[in-house]
Every structure is written in structure tokens, then in C-alpha cells.
PDB file of C-alpha atoms and ligand atoms in Angstrom:
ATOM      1  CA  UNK X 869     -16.772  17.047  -6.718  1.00 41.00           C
ATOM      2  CA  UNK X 870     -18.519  15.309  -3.626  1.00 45.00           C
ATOM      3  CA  UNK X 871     -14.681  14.631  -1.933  1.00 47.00           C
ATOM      4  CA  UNK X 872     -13.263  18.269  -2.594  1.00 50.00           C
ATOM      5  CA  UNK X 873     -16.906  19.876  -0.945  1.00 53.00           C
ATOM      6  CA  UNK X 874     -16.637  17.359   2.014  1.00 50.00           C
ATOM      7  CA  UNK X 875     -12.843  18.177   2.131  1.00 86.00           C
ATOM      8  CA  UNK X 876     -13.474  21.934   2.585  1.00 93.00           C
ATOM      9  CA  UNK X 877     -15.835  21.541   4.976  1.00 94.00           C
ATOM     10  CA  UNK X 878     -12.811  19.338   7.232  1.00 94.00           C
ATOM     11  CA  UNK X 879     -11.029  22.058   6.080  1.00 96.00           C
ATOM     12  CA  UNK X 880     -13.302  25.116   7.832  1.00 96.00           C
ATOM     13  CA  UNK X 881     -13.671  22.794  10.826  1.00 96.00           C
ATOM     14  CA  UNK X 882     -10.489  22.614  11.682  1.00 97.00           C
ATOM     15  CA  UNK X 883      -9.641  25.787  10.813  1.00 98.00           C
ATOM     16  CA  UNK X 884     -12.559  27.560  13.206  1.00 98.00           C
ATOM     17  CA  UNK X 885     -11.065  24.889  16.006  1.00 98.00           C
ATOM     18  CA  UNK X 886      -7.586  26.198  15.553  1.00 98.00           C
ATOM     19  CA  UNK X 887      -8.216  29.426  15.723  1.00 98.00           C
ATOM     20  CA  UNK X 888     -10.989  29.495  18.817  1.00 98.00           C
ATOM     21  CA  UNK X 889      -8.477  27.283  20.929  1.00 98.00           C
ATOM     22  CA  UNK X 890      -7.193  29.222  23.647  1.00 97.00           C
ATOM     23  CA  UNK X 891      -3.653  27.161  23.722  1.00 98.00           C
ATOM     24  CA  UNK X 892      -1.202  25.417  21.342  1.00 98.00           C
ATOM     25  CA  UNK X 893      -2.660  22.255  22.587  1.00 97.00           C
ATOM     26  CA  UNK X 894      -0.475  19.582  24.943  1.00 97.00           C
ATOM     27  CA  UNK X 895       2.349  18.005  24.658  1.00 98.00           C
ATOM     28  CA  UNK X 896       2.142  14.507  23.205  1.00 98.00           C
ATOM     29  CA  UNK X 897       2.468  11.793  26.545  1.00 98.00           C
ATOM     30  CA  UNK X 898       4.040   9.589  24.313  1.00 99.00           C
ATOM     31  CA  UNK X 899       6.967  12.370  22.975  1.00 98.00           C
ATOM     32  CA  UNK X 900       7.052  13.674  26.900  1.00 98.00           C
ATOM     33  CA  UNK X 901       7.907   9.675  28.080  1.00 98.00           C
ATOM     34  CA  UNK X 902      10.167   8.549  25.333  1.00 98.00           C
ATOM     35  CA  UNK X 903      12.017  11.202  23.824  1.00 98.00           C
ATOM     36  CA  UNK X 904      15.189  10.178  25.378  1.00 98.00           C
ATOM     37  CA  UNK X 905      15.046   7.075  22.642  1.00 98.00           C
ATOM     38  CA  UNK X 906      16.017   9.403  20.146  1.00 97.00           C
ATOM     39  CA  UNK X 907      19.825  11.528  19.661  1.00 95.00           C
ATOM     40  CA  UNK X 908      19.260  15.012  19.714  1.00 93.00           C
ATOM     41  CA  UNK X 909      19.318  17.205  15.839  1.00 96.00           C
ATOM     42  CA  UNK X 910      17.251  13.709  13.881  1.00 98.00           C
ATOM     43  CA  UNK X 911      14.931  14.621  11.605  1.00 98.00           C
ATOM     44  CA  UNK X 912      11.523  14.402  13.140  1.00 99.00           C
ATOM     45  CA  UNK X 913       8.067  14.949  11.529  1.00 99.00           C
ATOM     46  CA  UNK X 914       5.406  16.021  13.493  1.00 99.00           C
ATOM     47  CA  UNK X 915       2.321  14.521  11.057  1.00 98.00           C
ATOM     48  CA  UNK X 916      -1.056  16.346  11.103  1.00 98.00           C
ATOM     49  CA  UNK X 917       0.924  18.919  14.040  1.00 98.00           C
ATOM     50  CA  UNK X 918      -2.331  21.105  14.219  1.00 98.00           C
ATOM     51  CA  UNK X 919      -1.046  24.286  16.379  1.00 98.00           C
ATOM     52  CA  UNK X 920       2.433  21.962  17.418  1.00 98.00           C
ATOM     53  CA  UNK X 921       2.528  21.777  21.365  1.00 98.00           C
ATOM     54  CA  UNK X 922       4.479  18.837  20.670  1.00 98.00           C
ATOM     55  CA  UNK X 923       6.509  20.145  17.785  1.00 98.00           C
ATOM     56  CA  UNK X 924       8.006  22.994  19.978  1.00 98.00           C
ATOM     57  CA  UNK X 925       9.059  20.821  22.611  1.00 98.00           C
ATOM     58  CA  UNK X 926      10.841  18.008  20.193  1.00 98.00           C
ATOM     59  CA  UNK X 927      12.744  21.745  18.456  1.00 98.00           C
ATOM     60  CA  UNK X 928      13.042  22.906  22.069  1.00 98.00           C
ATOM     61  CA  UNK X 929      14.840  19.569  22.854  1.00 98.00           C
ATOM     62  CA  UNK X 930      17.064  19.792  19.842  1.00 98.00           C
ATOM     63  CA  UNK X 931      15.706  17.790  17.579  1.00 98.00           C
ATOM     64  CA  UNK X 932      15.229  19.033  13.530  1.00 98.00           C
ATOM     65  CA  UNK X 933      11.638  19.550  13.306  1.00 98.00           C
ATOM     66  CA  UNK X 934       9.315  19.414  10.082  1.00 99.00           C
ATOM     67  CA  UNK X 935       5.558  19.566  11.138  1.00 99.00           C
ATOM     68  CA  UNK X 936       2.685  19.647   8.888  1.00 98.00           C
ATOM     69  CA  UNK X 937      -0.990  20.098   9.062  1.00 98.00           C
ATOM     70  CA  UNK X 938      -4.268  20.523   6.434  1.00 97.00           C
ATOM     71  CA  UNK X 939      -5.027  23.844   8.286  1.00 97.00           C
ATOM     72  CA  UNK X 940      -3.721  27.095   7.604  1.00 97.00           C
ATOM     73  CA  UNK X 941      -4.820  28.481  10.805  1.00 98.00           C
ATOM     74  CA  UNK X 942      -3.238  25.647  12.718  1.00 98.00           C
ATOM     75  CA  UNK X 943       0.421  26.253  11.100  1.00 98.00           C
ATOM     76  CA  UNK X 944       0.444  30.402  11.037  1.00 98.00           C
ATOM     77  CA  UNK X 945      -0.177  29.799  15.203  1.00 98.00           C
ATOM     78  CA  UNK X 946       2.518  27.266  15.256  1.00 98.00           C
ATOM     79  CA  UNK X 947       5.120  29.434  13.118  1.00 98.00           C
ATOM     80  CA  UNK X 948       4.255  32.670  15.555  1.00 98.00           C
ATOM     81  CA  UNK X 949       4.539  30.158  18.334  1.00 98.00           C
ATOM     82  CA  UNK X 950       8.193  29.114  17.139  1.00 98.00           C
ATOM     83  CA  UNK X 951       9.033  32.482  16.248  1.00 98.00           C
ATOM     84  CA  UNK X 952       8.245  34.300  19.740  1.00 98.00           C
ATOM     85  CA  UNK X 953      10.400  30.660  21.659  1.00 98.00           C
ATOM     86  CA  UNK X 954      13.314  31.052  18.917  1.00 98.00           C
ATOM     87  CA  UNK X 955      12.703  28.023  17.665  1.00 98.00           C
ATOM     88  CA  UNK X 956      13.168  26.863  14.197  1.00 98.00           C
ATOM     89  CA  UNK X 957      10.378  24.317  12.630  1.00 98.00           C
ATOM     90  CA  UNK X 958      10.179  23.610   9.090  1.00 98.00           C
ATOM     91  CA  UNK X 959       6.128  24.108   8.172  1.00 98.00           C
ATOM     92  CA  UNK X 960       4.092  23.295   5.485  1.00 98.00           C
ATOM     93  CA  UNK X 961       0.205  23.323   5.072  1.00 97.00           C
ATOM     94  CA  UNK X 962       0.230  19.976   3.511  1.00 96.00           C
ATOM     95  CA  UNK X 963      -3.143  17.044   3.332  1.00 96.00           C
ATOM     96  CA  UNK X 964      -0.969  14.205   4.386  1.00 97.00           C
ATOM     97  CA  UNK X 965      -3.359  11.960   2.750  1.00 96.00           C
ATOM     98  CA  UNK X 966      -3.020  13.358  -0.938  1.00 95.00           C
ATOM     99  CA  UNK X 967       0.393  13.802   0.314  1.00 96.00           C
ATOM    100  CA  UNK X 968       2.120  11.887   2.591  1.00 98.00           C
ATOM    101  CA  UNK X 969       5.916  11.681   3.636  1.00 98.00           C
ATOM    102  CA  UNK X 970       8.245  10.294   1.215  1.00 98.00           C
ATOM    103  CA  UNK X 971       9.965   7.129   2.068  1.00 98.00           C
ATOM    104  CA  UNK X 972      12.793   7.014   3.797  1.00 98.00           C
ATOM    105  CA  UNK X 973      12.825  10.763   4.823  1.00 98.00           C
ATOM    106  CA  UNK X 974      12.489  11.035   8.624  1.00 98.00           C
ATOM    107  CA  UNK X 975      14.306   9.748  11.789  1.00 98.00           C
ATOM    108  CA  UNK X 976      11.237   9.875  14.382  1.00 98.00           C
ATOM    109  CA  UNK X 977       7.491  10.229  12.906  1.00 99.00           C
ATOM    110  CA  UNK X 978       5.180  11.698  15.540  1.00 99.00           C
ATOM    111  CA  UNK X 979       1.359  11.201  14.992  1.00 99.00           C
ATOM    112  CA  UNK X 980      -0.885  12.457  18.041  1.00 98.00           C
ATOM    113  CA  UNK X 981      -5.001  12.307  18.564  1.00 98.00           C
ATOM    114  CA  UNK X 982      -5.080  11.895  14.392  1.00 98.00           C
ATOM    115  CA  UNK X 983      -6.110   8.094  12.608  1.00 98.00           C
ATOM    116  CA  UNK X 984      -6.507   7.234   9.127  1.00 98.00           C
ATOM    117  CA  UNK X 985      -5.500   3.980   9.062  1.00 98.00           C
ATOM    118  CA  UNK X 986      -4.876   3.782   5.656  1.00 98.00           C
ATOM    119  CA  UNK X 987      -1.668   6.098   5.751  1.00 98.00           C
ATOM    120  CA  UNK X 988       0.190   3.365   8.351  1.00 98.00           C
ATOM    121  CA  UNK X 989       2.101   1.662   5.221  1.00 98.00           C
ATOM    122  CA  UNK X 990       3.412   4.990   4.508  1.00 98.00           C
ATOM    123  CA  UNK X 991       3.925   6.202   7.759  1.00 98.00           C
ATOM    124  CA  UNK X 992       6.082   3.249   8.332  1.00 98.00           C
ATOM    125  CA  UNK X 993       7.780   3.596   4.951  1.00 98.00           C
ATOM    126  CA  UNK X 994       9.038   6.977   5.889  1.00 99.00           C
ATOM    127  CA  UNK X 995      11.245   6.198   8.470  1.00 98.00           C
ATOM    128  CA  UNK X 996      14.661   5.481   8.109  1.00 98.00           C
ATOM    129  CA  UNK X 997      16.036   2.014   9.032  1.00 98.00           C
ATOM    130  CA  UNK X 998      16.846   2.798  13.297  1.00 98.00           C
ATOM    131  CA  UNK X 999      14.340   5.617  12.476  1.00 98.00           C
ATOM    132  CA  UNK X1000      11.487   5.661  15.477  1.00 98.00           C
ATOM    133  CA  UNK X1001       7.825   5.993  14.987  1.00 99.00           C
ATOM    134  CA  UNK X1002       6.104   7.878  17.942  1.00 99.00           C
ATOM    135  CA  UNK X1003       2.175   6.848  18.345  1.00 99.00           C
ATOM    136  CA  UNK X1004      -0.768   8.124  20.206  1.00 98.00           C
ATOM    137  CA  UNK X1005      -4.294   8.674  19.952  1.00 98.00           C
ATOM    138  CA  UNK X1006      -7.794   7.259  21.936  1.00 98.00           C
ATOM    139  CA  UNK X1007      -9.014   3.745  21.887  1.00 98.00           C
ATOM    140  CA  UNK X1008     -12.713   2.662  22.118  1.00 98.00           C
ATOM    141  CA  UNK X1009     -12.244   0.981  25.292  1.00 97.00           C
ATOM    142  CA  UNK X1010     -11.945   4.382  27.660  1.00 97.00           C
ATOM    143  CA  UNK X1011     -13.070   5.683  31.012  1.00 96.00           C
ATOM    144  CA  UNK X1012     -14.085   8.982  30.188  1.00 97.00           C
ATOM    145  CA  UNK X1013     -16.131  10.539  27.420  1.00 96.00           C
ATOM    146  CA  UNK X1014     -12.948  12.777  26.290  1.00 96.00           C
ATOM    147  CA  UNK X1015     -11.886  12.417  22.872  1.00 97.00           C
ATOM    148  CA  UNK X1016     -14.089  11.697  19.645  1.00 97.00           C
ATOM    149  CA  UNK X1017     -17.272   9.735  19.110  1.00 96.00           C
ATOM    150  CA  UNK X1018     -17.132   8.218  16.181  1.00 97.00           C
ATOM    151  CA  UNK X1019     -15.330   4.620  16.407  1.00 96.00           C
ATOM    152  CA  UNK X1020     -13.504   5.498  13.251  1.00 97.00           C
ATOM    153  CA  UNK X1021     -11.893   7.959  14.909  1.00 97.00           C
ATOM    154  CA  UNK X1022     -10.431   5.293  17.956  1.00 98.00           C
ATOM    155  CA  UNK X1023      -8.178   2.172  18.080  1.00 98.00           C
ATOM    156  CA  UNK X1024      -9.950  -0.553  18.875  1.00 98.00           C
ATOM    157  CA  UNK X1025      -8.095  -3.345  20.911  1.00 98.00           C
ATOM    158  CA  UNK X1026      -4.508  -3.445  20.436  1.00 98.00           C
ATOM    159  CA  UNK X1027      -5.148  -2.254  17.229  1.00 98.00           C
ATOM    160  CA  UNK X1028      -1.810   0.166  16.915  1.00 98.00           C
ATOM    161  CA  UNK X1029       0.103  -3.050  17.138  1.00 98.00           C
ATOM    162  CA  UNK X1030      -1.319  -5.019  14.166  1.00 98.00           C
ATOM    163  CA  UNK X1031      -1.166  -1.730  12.028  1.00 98.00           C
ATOM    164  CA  UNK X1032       2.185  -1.006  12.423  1.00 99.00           C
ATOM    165  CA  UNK X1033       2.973  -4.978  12.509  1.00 98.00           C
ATOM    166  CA  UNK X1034       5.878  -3.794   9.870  1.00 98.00           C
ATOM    167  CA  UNK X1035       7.488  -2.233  13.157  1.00 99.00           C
ATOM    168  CA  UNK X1036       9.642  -3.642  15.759  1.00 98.00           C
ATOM    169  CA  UNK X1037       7.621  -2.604  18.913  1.00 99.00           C
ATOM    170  CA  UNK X1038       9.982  -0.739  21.627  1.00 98.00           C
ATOM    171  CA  UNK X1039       7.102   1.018  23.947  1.00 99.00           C
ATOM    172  CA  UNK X1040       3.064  -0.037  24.163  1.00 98.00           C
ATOM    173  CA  UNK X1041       0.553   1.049  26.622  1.00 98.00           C
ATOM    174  CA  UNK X1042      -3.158   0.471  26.622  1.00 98.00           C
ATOM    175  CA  UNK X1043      -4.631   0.447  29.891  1.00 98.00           C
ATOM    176  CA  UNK X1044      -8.418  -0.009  28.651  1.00 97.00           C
ATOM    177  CA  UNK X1045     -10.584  -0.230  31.815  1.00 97.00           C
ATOM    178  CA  UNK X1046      -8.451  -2.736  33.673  1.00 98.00           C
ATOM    179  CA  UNK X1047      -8.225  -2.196  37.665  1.00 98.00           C
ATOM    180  CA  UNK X1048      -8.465   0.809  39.465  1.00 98.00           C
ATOM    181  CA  UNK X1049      -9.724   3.249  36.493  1.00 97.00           C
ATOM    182  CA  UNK X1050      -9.694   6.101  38.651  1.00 97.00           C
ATOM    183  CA  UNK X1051      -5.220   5.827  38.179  1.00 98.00           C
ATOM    184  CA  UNK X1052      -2.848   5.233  35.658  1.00 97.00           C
ATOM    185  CA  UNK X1053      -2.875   6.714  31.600  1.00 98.00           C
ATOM    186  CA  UNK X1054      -6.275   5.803  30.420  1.00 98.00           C
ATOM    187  CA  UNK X1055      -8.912   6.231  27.246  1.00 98.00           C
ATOM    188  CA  UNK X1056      -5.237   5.815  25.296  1.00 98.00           C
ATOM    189  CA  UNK X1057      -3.154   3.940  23.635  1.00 98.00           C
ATOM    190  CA  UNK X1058       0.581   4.830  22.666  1.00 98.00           C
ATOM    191  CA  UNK X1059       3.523   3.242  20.689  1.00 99.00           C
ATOM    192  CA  UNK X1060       7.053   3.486  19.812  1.00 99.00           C
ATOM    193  CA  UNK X1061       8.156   1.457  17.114  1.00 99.00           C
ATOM    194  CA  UNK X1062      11.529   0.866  15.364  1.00 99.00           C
ATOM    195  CA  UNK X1063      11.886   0.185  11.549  1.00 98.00           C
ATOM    196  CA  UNK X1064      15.182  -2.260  11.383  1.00 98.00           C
TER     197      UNK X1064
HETATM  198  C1  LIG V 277      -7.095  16.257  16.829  1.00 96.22           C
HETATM  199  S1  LIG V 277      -6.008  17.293  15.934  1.00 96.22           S
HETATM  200  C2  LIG V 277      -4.427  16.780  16.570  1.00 96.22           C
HETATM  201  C3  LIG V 277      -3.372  17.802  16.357  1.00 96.22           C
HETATM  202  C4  LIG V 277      -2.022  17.476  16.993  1.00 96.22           C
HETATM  203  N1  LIG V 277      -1.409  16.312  16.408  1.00 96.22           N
HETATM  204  C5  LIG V 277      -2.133  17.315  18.491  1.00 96.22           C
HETATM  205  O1  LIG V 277      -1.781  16.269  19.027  1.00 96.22           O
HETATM  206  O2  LIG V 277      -2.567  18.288  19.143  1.00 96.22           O
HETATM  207  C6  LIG V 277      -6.022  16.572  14.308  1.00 96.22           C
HETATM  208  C7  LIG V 277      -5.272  17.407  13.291  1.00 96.22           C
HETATM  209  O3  LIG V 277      -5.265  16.755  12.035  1.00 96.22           O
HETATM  210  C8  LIG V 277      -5.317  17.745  11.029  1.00 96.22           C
HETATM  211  N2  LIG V 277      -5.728  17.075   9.799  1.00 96.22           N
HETATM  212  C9  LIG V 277      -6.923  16.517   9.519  1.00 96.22           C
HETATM  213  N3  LIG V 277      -6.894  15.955   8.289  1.00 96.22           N
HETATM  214  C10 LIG V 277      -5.643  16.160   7.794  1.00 96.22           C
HETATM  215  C11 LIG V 277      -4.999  15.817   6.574  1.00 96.22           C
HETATM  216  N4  LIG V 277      -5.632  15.138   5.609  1.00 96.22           N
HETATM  217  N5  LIG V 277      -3.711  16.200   6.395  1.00 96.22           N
HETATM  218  C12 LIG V 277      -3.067  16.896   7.373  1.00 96.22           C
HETATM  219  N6  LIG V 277      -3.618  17.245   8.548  1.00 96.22           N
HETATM  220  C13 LIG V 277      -4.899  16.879   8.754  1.00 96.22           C
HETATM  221  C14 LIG V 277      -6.269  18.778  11.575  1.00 96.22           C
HETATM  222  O4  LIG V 277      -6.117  20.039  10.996  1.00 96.22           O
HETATM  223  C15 LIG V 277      -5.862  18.775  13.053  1.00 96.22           C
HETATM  224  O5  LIG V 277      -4.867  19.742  13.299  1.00 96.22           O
END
């Protein structure tokens, strides 16, 4: 009883912050950067998509696009979205948690700005041996006061590395505060990770 109130209320959040947003959101740095890792038409999942900036441009660039979110509001934007570009995406309002990809099932699994750590067996599980896993989301260690609060909610030091340790790593970029914080891709961390 206590999970399914304190799921709707995630639930309503996200759906008032889908719909308010102005945008579809931004393109994933990590999808922009590496994409050309991938063959165009692979099955690609675009976990926890919300209103799937970065779905749209892996369709736009060919690939064969699944993307799924908890909020209703964040796929019926997405689906217009894909609609008015031509694009085809396969949608589904789906809780990743109580439901998460089935192994084996994707070529490239894209998971931007969303962290619950205990899906990372899974998430790895789902790709297909070659099959790419495409990482992003904020660390602790940052420069700015852009992203969320809570520590739960941010990789702590080098911490996409140990839990995808199942991975081979290909790409992996955390800057923290090191040098001249004013350049360079910081309050981030991103990888790209091969299952062999
Ligand atoms: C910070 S947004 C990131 C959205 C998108 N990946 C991006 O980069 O713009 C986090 C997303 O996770 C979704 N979400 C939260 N819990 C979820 C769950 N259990 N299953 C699926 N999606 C979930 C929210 O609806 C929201 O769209």
C-alpha cells in the first residue's frame, strides 16, 4: 500500500514535469559522441526515454528504436514528436523497475540523467553479446548546482565503472573538478560498454 501511494506520487511528478517542459529535452552527449560505434537499423532501447530527445535522433540516424518511460505524458509527447519528424519509435508506458528489458533483447541500451542502481544486472543482461550499452547521468563531484540533490540520485566516483564491471569498457569520461573547471564536459559522467 505504502509503495503503490509513493509510486503515484513519482508518477504525478513526472507527469506535471513532462507536460510543463517547454522542449523534448536534449540530446544525450554520450549518444551525440559515440553513435558511430553502432551499424545503423540495431535494435536500440532508449530506457526511462521521458519525452525522447535522444530517441528521435538514434530513429533519425537509422537505428530501430524502442523507448520506454513510467509517464504517460512523457511518451504521448514523444509519439506526436515522432509522428510530426516521420519517424517510427516503438513506445510503451512501461516502470522499468517492475519491468525491465528481457535478456538478450537489445543491440545498444541508452540510459540518460536516470539511476537505480539496482536495475544494472539487468541492464547489462539485455544486451546482446557485441550489443553496446550507452551511459550517462551526474556524479556528486560537479561544478555547478545543475542536476539533482539527493546523492542517490548521482554516481559517486567512478562509480559507472564498478556497476557495469560485467561490461567491457569502450568510452569513460568523468572530469570531476580536475583543472580548469570553467572547460571541458563537467558535473558528468558517461560510458559505453560492450557485452562480449
Ligand atoms: C530525468 S528524466 C530523464 C529522461 C530522459 N532519459 C532524458 O535524458 O531526458 C528521468 C525519467 O525517468 C522516468 N522514470 C522514473 N522512474 C521510472 C520507472 N520506474 N520506469 C520507467 N521510467 C521511469 C521519468 O518519467 C523520467 O522521464
Amino acid at each position: 500500500m505504502a509503495d503503490s501511494m509513493v509510486d503515484q506520487a513519482l508518477l504525478e511528478t513526472w507527469n506535471r514535469r513532462h507536460a510543463e517542459a517547454e522542449d523534448l529535452g536534449r540530446v544525450a552527449t554520450v549518444v551525440e559522441q559515440n553513435l558511430h560505434l553502432v551499424k545503423p537499423g540495431v535494435q536500440a532501447l532508449d530506457l526511462a526515454c521521458g519525452r525522447g530527445a535522444t530517441a528521435l535522433y538514434m530513429a533519425a540516424a537509422g537505428l530501430d528504436v524502442t523507448a520506454w518511460d513510467l509517464s504517460p505524458v512523457a511518451i504521448q509527447r514523444l509519439e506526436l514528436a515522432a509522428a510530426e519528424q516521420g519517424l517510427s519509435i516503438r513506445t510503451a508506458v512501461r516502470d522499468v523497475i517492475a519491468a525491465p528489458p528481457e535478456p538478450a533483447s537489445f543491440d545498444l541500451v541508452l540510459v540518460s540523467y536516470f539511476l537505480e542502481r539496482s536495475l544494472a544486472p539487468a541492464i547489462a543482461r539485455a544486451l546482446r553479446p557485441g550489443g553496446l550499452l550507452f551511459y550517462q547521468t551526474f556524479s556528486r563531484a560537479a561544478v555547478s548546482d545543475e542536476g539533482p540533490r539527493s546523492e542517490q540520485y548521482r554516481l559517486g566516483d567512478n562509480e559507472l565503472l564498478d556497476l557495469f564491471a560485467m561490461l567491457k569498457v569502450r568510452v569513460y569520461r568523468e572530469e570531476r573538478c580536475l583543472g580548469d573547471t570553467s572547460r571541458g564536459w563537467r558535473d558528468l559522467a558517461m560510458l559505453v560498454a560492450e557485452r562480449v
